[in-house]
Short mmCIF file of C-alpha atoms in Angstrom, two decimals:
data_model
loop_
_atom_site.label_atom_id
_atom_site.label_comp_id
_atom_site.label_asym_id
_atom_site.label_seq_id
_atom_site.Cartn_x
_atom_site.Cartn_y
_atom_site.Cartn_z
CA MET G 1 -31.21 117.56 91.45
CA PRO G 2 -31.24 120.80 93.46
CA ILE G 3 -34.27 123.04 93.05
CA PRO G 4 -34.83 126.82 93.16
CA VAL G 5 -36.57 128.55 96.06
CA THR G 6 -38.77 131.54 95.28
CA ILE G 7 -40.17 133.96 97.86
CA SER G 8 -42.81 136.27 96.40
CA GLY G 9 -44.38 139.32 98.07
CA VAL G 10 -44.14 137.97 101.61
CA TYR G 11 -45.59 140.12 104.39
CA LYS G 12 -45.75 139.29 108.09
CA ARG G 13 -47.02 141.23 111.09
CA TYR G 14 -47.31 139.92 114.67
CA GLU G 15 -50.65 140.95 116.19
CA SER G 16 -50.93 144.76 116.06
CA GLY G 17 -47.20 145.44 115.91
CA PRO G 18 -45.19 146.80 112.98
CA LEU G 19 -44.52 144.77 109.85
CA VAL G 20 -41.74 142.25 110.44
CA LEU G 21 -41.51 141.36 106.75
CA GLU G 22 -42.54 143.93 104.17
CA GLY G 23 -42.89 142.64 100.63
CA ILE G 24 -39.97 140.22 100.47
CA ASP G 25 -39.08 139.01 96.96
CA LEU G 26 -36.13 136.65 96.59
CA ALA G 27 -35.09 134.03 94.04
CA VAL G 28 -32.56 131.41 95.17
CA ALA G 29 -30.97 129.43 92.36
CA PRO G 30 -30.72 125.62 92.40
CA GLY G 31 -27.71 124.51 94.44
CA GLU G 32 -27.00 128.03 95.67
CA LEU G 33 -25.68 128.80 99.16
CA PHE G 34 -27.78 131.90 99.85
CA PHE G 35 -27.36 134.02 102.98
CA LEU G 36 -29.95 136.12 104.81
CA LEU G 37 -27.84 138.74 106.58
CA GLY G 38 -28.80 141.52 108.94
CA ALA G 39 -28.88 142.87 112.47
CA SER G 40 -31.09 141.45 115.21
CA GLY G 41 -34.72 142.30 114.56
CA CYS G 42 -34.34 142.81 110.80
CA GLY G 43 -36.67 139.90 109.97
CA LYS G 44 -34.18 137.29 108.72
CA THR G 45 -35.15 134.55 111.21
CA THR G 46 -38.85 135.20 110.65
CA LEU G 47 -38.23 134.82 106.92
CA LEU G 48 -36.34 131.56 107.40
CA ARG G 49 -39.12 130.19 109.63
CA THR G 50 -41.61 131.21 106.95
CA VAL G 51 -39.67 129.22 104.36
CA ALA G 52 -39.55 126.31 106.83
CA GLY G 53 -43.31 126.40 107.41
CA PHE G 54 -43.23 127.29 111.10
CA ILE G 55 -44.75 130.70 110.32
CA ARG G 56 -47.60 131.39 107.89
CA PRO G 57 -47.20 134.71 106.04
CA ASP G 58 -50.02 137.24 106.02
CA ALA G 59 -49.53 137.60 102.27
CA GLY G 60 -47.25 136.22 99.60
CA ALA G 61 -46.01 132.77 98.66
CA VAL G 62 -43.07 130.39 98.96
CA HIS G 63 -42.25 127.97 96.14
CA PHE G 64 -39.84 125.05 96.12
CA GLY G 65 -39.30 124.57 92.43
CA ASP G 66 -42.76 124.62 90.83
CA GLN G 67 -44.52 123.60 94.06
CA ASP G 68 -46.32 126.21 96.16
CA VAL G 69 -45.47 125.18 99.73
CA THR G 70 -46.94 128.23 101.48
CA ALA G 71 -49.73 126.27 103.16
CA LEU G 72 -47.76 123.06 103.78
CA PRO G 73 -46.57 122.13 107.30
CA PRO G 74 -42.80 121.73 107.81
CA GLU G 75 -42.88 117.93 107.66
CA ARG G 76 -44.32 118.02 104.14
CA ARG G 77 -41.79 120.46 102.68
CA ASP G 78 -38.91 118.00 102.18
CA LEU G 79 -36.34 120.17 103.92
CA GLY G 80 -33.51 119.74 106.38
CA MET G 81 -32.73 122.20 109.13
CA VAL G 82 -29.64 122.96 111.22
CA PHE G 83 -30.35 124.90 114.39
CA GLN G 84 -28.26 127.28 116.45
CA ASN G 85 -28.23 124.93 119.45
CA TYR G 86 -27.73 121.74 117.35
CA ALA G 87 -30.88 120.11 118.90
CA LEU G 88 -29.23 116.70 119.21
CA TRP G 89 -30.78 113.85 121.19
CA PRO G 90 -28.52 113.26 124.24
CA HIS G 91 -29.73 109.67 124.76
CA LEU G 92 -28.77 108.63 121.21
CA ASN G 93 -25.27 108.10 119.86
CA VAL G 94 -23.97 109.83 116.74
CA ALA G 95 -25.44 107.27 114.34
CA GLY G 96 -28.76 107.36 116.17
CA ASN G 97 -28.96 111.12 115.85
CA VAL G 98 -27.98 111.15 112.18
CA GLY G 99 -30.39 108.35 111.30
CA PHE G 100 -33.37 109.60 113.30
CA GLY G 101 -35.09 111.18 110.27
CA LEU G 102 -34.55 108.04 108.22
CA GLU G 103 -36.09 105.91 110.95
CA MET G 104 -39.14 108.20 111.06
CA ARG G 105 -39.42 107.72 107.29
CA GLN G 106 -39.27 103.94 107.78
CA VAL G 107 -36.16 103.53 105.64
CA PRO G 108 -35.02 99.86 105.86
CA ALA G 109 -32.21 99.18 108.33
CA ALA G 110 -29.55 98.24 105.73
CA GLU G 111 -30.26 101.31 103.60
CA ARG G 112 -30.37 103.44 106.74
CA ALA G 113 -26.94 102.24 107.86
CA ARG G 114 -25.45 102.89 104.41
CA ARG G 115 -26.81 106.43 104.24
CA ILE G 116 -25.67 107.21 107.80
CA ASP G 117 -22.14 106.12 106.87
CA GLU G 118 -22.26 108.28 103.74
CA ALA G 119 -23.47 111.30 105.69
CA LEU G 120 -20.79 110.89 108.36
CA GLU G 121 -18.13 110.60 105.68
CA LEU G 122 -19.46 113.76 104.03
CA VAL G 123 -18.95 115.75 107.27
CA SER G 124 -15.59 114.08 108.07
CA LEU G 125 -16.89 112.01 111.01
CA SER G 126 -16.36 108.52 109.59
CA GLY G 127 -16.03 105.88 112.30
CA LEU G 128 -17.65 107.95 115.05
CA GLY G 129 -21.17 106.58 114.71
CA GLY G 130 -21.00 104.73 118.03
CA ARG G 131 -19.85 107.73 120.06
CA PRO G 132 -22.17 109.43 122.58
CA VAL G 133 -22.90 112.93 121.28
CA ALA G 134 -21.99 114.40 124.67
CA SER G 135 -18.39 113.21 124.18
CA LEU G 136 -17.98 115.29 121.00
CA SER G 137 -16.56 118.78 120.70
CA GLY G 138 -18.81 121.66 119.69
CA GLY G 139 -17.51 121.54 116.12
CA GLN G 140 -18.14 117.78 115.91
CA GLN G 141 -21.67 118.19 117.29
CA GLN G 142 -22.34 120.80 114.63
CA ARG G 143 -21.15 118.32 111.99
CA VAL G 144 -23.55 115.71 113.40
CA ALA G 145 -26.41 118.22 113.11
CA LEU G 146 -25.40 118.93 109.51
CA ALA G 147 -25.20 115.22 108.67
CA ARG G 148 -28.63 114.63 110.22
CA ALA G 149 -30.13 117.39 108.06
CA LEU G 150 -28.53 116.08 104.86
CA VAL G 151 -28.99 112.34 105.32
CA ILE G 152 -32.69 112.59 104.42
CA ARG G 153 -31.62 114.13 101.07
CA PRO G 154 -33.77 117.25 101.40
CA GLN G 155 -34.72 119.51 98.53
CA VAL G 156 -33.80 122.54 100.63
CA LEU G 157 -31.40 122.98 103.56
CA LEU G 158 -32.04 125.74 106.13
CA LEU G 159 -29.34 126.87 108.54
CA ASP G 160 -30.23 129.18 111.44
CA GLU G 161 -27.09 130.85 112.89
CA PRO G 162 -25.38 127.41 112.97
CA LEU G 163 -21.96 128.66 114.11
CA SER G 164 -22.93 131.18 116.78
CA ASN G 165 -22.19 128.80 119.68
CA LEU G 166 -18.66 128.00 118.52
CA ASP G 167 -15.48 129.81 119.47
CA ALA G 168 -13.73 132.01 116.90
CA ARG G 169 -11.26 129.35 115.73
CA LEU G 170 -13.95 126.70 115.23
CA ARG G 171 -16.26 129.18 113.48
CA GLN G 172 -13.56 129.93 110.94
CA GLN G 173 -12.90 126.23 110.39
CA MET G 174 -16.59 125.34 110.06
CA ARG G 175 -17.26 128.11 107.53
CA SER G 176 -15.24 126.35 104.88
CA GLU G 177 -16.59 122.96 105.96
CA ILE G 178 -20.21 124.03 105.58
CA ARG G 179 -19.50 125.45 102.13
CA ARG G 180 -17.69 122.25 101.11
CA VAL G 181 -20.45 120.00 102.42
CA CYS G 182 -23.29 121.98 100.82
CA THR G 183 -21.48 122.10 97.49
CA GLN G 184 -20.68 118.40 97.60
CA ALA G 185 -24.24 117.50 98.58
CA GLY G 186 -25.61 119.66 95.76
CA VAL G 187 -28.36 121.13 97.93
CA THR G 188 -30.07 124.52 97.77
CA ALA G 189 -29.32 126.20 101.10
CA LEU G 190 -30.62 129.27 102.93
CA TYR G 191 -28.38 130.40 105.77
CA VAL G 192 -29.27 133.02 108.40
CA THR G 193 -26.54 134.98 110.17
CA HIS G 194 -25.81 138.40 111.65
CA ASP G 195 -22.06 137.80 111.13
CA GLN G 196 -20.96 139.75 108.06
CA THR G 197 -17.53 138.08 108.01
CA GLU G 198 -19.21 134.67 107.87
CA ALA G 199 -21.47 135.78 105.04
CA LEU G 200 -18.67 137.33 103.00
CA ALA G 201 -16.49 134.22 103.39
CA VAL G 202 -19.09 131.54 102.61
CA ALA G 203 -22.05 132.82 100.57
CA ASP G 204 -22.64 132.53 96.86
CA ARG G 205 -25.04 135.46 97.21
CA ILE G 206 -26.36 137.53 100.11
CA ALA G 207 -29.64 139.32 100.81
CA LEU G 208 -29.09 142.15 103.29
CA LEU G 209 -32.27 142.72 105.30
CA HIS G 210 -33.01 145.96 107.16
CA GLN G 211 -36.20 146.68 109.06
CA GLY G 212 -38.11 143.93 107.29
CA ARG G 213 -37.05 144.86 103.78
CA VAL G 214 -34.41 143.63 101.35
CA GLU G 215 -31.84 146.40 100.95
CA GLN G 216 -29.65 144.63 98.38
CA VAL G 217 -29.05 141.21 96.87
CA GLY G 218 -25.69 140.33 95.36
CA THR G 219 -22.43 138.46 95.64
CA PRO G 220 -20.22 139.16 98.67
CA ARG G 221 -17.95 141.27 96.45
CA GLU G 222 -20.88 143.30 95.10
CA LEU G 223 -22.25 144.10 98.56
CA TYR G 224 -18.83 145.06 99.88
CA GLU G 225 -17.43 146.98 96.93
CA ARG G 226 -20.66 148.45 95.50
CA PRO G 227 -23.17 148.83 98.34
CA ALA G 228 -26.52 150.17 97.15
CA THR G 229 -27.59 152.01 100.32
CA ARG G 230 -26.21 153.47 103.55
CA ALA G 231 -27.64 150.50 105.45
CA VAL G 232 -25.62 148.05 103.34
CA ALA G 233 -22.45 150.14 103.44
CA GLY G 234 -22.67 150.53 107.21
CA PHE G 235 -23.42 146.88 107.98
CA VAL G 236 -21.20 144.99 105.54
CA GLY G 237 -17.61 145.72 106.52
CA GLU G 238 -16.35 149.05 107.83
CA ALA G 239 -17.06 152.21 105.92
CA ASN G 240 -16.38 155.92 105.91
CA LEU G 241 -19.64 157.70 105.03
CA LEU G 242 -19.11 161.29 103.93
CA PRO G 243 -21.74 163.93 103.15
CA ALA G 244 -21.70 164.95 99.51
CA THR G 245 -23.41 167.24 97.03
CA VAL G 246 -24.34 166.25 93.49
CA ALA G 247 -24.46 168.65 90.54
CA ASP G 248 -24.07 168.14 86.80
CA GLY G 249 -23.26 164.43 87.14
CA THR G 250 -20.51 164.93 89.72
CA ALA G 251 -20.59 164.08 93.43
CA ARG G 252 -18.28 166.08 95.66
CA CYS G 253 -17.16 165.47 99.24
CA ALA G 254 -14.25 166.57 101.43
CA LEU G 255 -11.99 163.92 99.84
CA GLY G 256 -12.67 164.89 96.24
CA ALA G 257 -15.13 164.19 93.45
CA CYS G 258 -16.38 161.34 91.27
CA ALA G 259 -18.92 160.82 88.50
CA THR G 260 -22.47 159.76 89.33
CA THR G 261 -25.83 159.24 87.67
CA LEU G 262 -27.76 160.54 90.68
CA PRO G 263 -29.80 163.74 90.25
CA SER G 264 -28.60 167.01 91.73
CA GLY G 265 -28.95 167.35 95.49
CA THR G 266 -27.40 165.81 98.58
CA ALA G 267 -25.92 162.32 98.78
CA THR G 268 -23.47 160.18 100.73
CA ILE G 269 -20.12 158.89 99.53
CA CYS G 270 -18.83 155.59 100.91
CA VAL G 271 -15.09 154.88 101.00
CA ARG G 272 -13.75 151.68 102.54
CA PRO G 273 -10.88 152.17 105.05
CA GLU G 274 -8.37 150.21 102.95
CA ARG G 275 -9.01 152.52 99.97
CA LEU G 276 -7.82 155.61 101.88
CA ARG G 277 -4.16 156.63 101.85
CA LEU G 278 -2.02 158.65 104.26
CA GLY G 279 0.58 160.83 102.56
CA GLU G 280 1.86 164.29 101.86
CA THR G 281 -1.19 165.53 99.97
CA GLY G 282 -4.93 165.41 100.45
CA LEU G 283 -7.30 166.34 103.26
CA PRO G 284 -5.31 167.50 106.32
CA GLY G 285 -5.97 165.82 109.63
CA THR G 286 -4.55 164.56 112.90
CA LEU G 287 -4.11 160.98 114.10
CA THR G 288 -6.33 160.41 117.12
CA GLU G 289 -6.08 156.63 117.54
CA VAL G 290 -3.88 153.75 116.40
CA SER G 291 -4.70 150.04 116.53
CA TYR G 292 -2.04 147.59 115.37
CA GLN G 293 -3.82 144.41 114.21
CA GLY G 294 -0.99 142.42 112.67
CA ALA G 295 -2.04 142.24 109.03
CA VAL G 296 -3.18 145.88 109.08
CA THR G 297 -2.81 149.00 111.17
CA ALA G 298 -6.05 150.90 111.76
CA TRP G 299 -5.74 154.67 112.10
CA ARG G 300 -8.38 157.14 113.25
CA VAL G 301 -7.88 160.54 111.64
CA ARG G 302 -9.70 163.70 112.66
CA CYS G 303 -10.20 166.00 109.66
CA GLY G 304 -12.22 168.97 110.88
CA GLU G 305 -15.67 167.57 111.59
CA LEU G 306 -14.90 164.24 109.91
CA ASP G 307 -13.64 161.19 111.76
CA LEU G 308 -12.04 158.84 109.19
CA LEU G 309 -10.89 155.24 109.54
CA VAL G 310 -7.82 154.26 107.49
CA HIS G 311 -6.38 150.74 107.13
CA GLU G 312 -2.78 150.26 106.01
CA PRO G 313 -1.34 146.77 105.37
CA ILE G 314 2.29 147.87 105.80
CA ALA G 315 2.37 150.97 107.96
CA PRO G 316 5.28 153.00 109.34
CA HIS G 317 5.29 153.94 112.99
CA ARG G 318 3.21 157.06 113.65
CA SER G 319 2.22 158.53 116.99
CA VAL G 320 -1.18 159.86 118.06
CA GLY G 321 -1.16 163.59 117.41
CA THR G 322 0.82 163.34 114.17
CA ASN G 323 -0.41 165.60 111.38
CA VAL G 324 -1.20 163.68 108.19
CA HIS G 325 -3.07 164.03 104.89
CA VAL G 326 -5.79 161.63 103.71
CA SER G 327 -6.59 160.96 100.06
CA CYS G 328 -8.27 158.44 97.76
CA THR G 329 -8.94 157.97 94.07
CA PRO G 330 -12.35 158.65 92.48
CA GLU G 331 -12.63 154.89 91.78
CA ALA G 332 -12.65 154.26 95.54
CA MET G 333 -15.80 156.34 96.01
CA VAL G 334 -19.30 154.84 95.93
CA VAL G 335 -22.11 157.38 95.75
CA LEU G 336 -25.24 156.53 97.76
CA GLN G 337 -28.63 158.24 97.60
#
């Protein structure tokens, strides 16, 4: 049965430098595929290594189910790990790599062979156990690394940027494969990435980290459609961030107004590019850039001091320099403090 992972009040500082992790609180549900997302230096890898036991926090605790594992070394945490560089043994074949952890655990040979076959079938590599790992493609090597992590039947699976070494086509293919395998294995998984597209496509839930803190936790749809802060809005997807004023429960910006519960003062309104419309009415502007991307056309529109990004799925031909009007509905606006 999958177990929950709880991270409570975790702080970490390296020597006399700034805090790398500042009071991290996260609760990962049993069997959940949970992503730690953020830019380089935000603390996500340090947090994953803390969960793995490679780093001891200065304060706080990590629990696997009801067990406090904060002081336990990695080998006593019953976890599997998939690394960015695969970390496969070049002198062992596929079966040897997958079964290495079982051999270290002194699993009998017959049981070991059965579980290796099961793990290879799970990652769609049946029949390749005798192959040298060097003869495999990058995507196949990543599957071997995933099988090796799962064959020991860990309580928790940790994945550290596992697709970053693959080309774009293989990354897209492996996203769905990793989700399928984790779901089928029924394992609780924490997955580190800086790739927002990867996180949106694969995660059950995402924690967006920024400067050592958790900015927001939610489903991919929640983070994209209802970002809680400017950091989330600016990192997850593309966003137009407009200065706004708030008074009497209404936030106003150059594109219009919407209701808000924020107190009176200044704020920021986020509008996603696909929620903006070009037409005959609205904020006047001039097209400054066009990028045809097949499924959408991306327009840059200069409206006074504002530079807006507009995405249209079916767009007529327009030339740079064309005068246009930009508009959106109040429902498209998200008010940020």
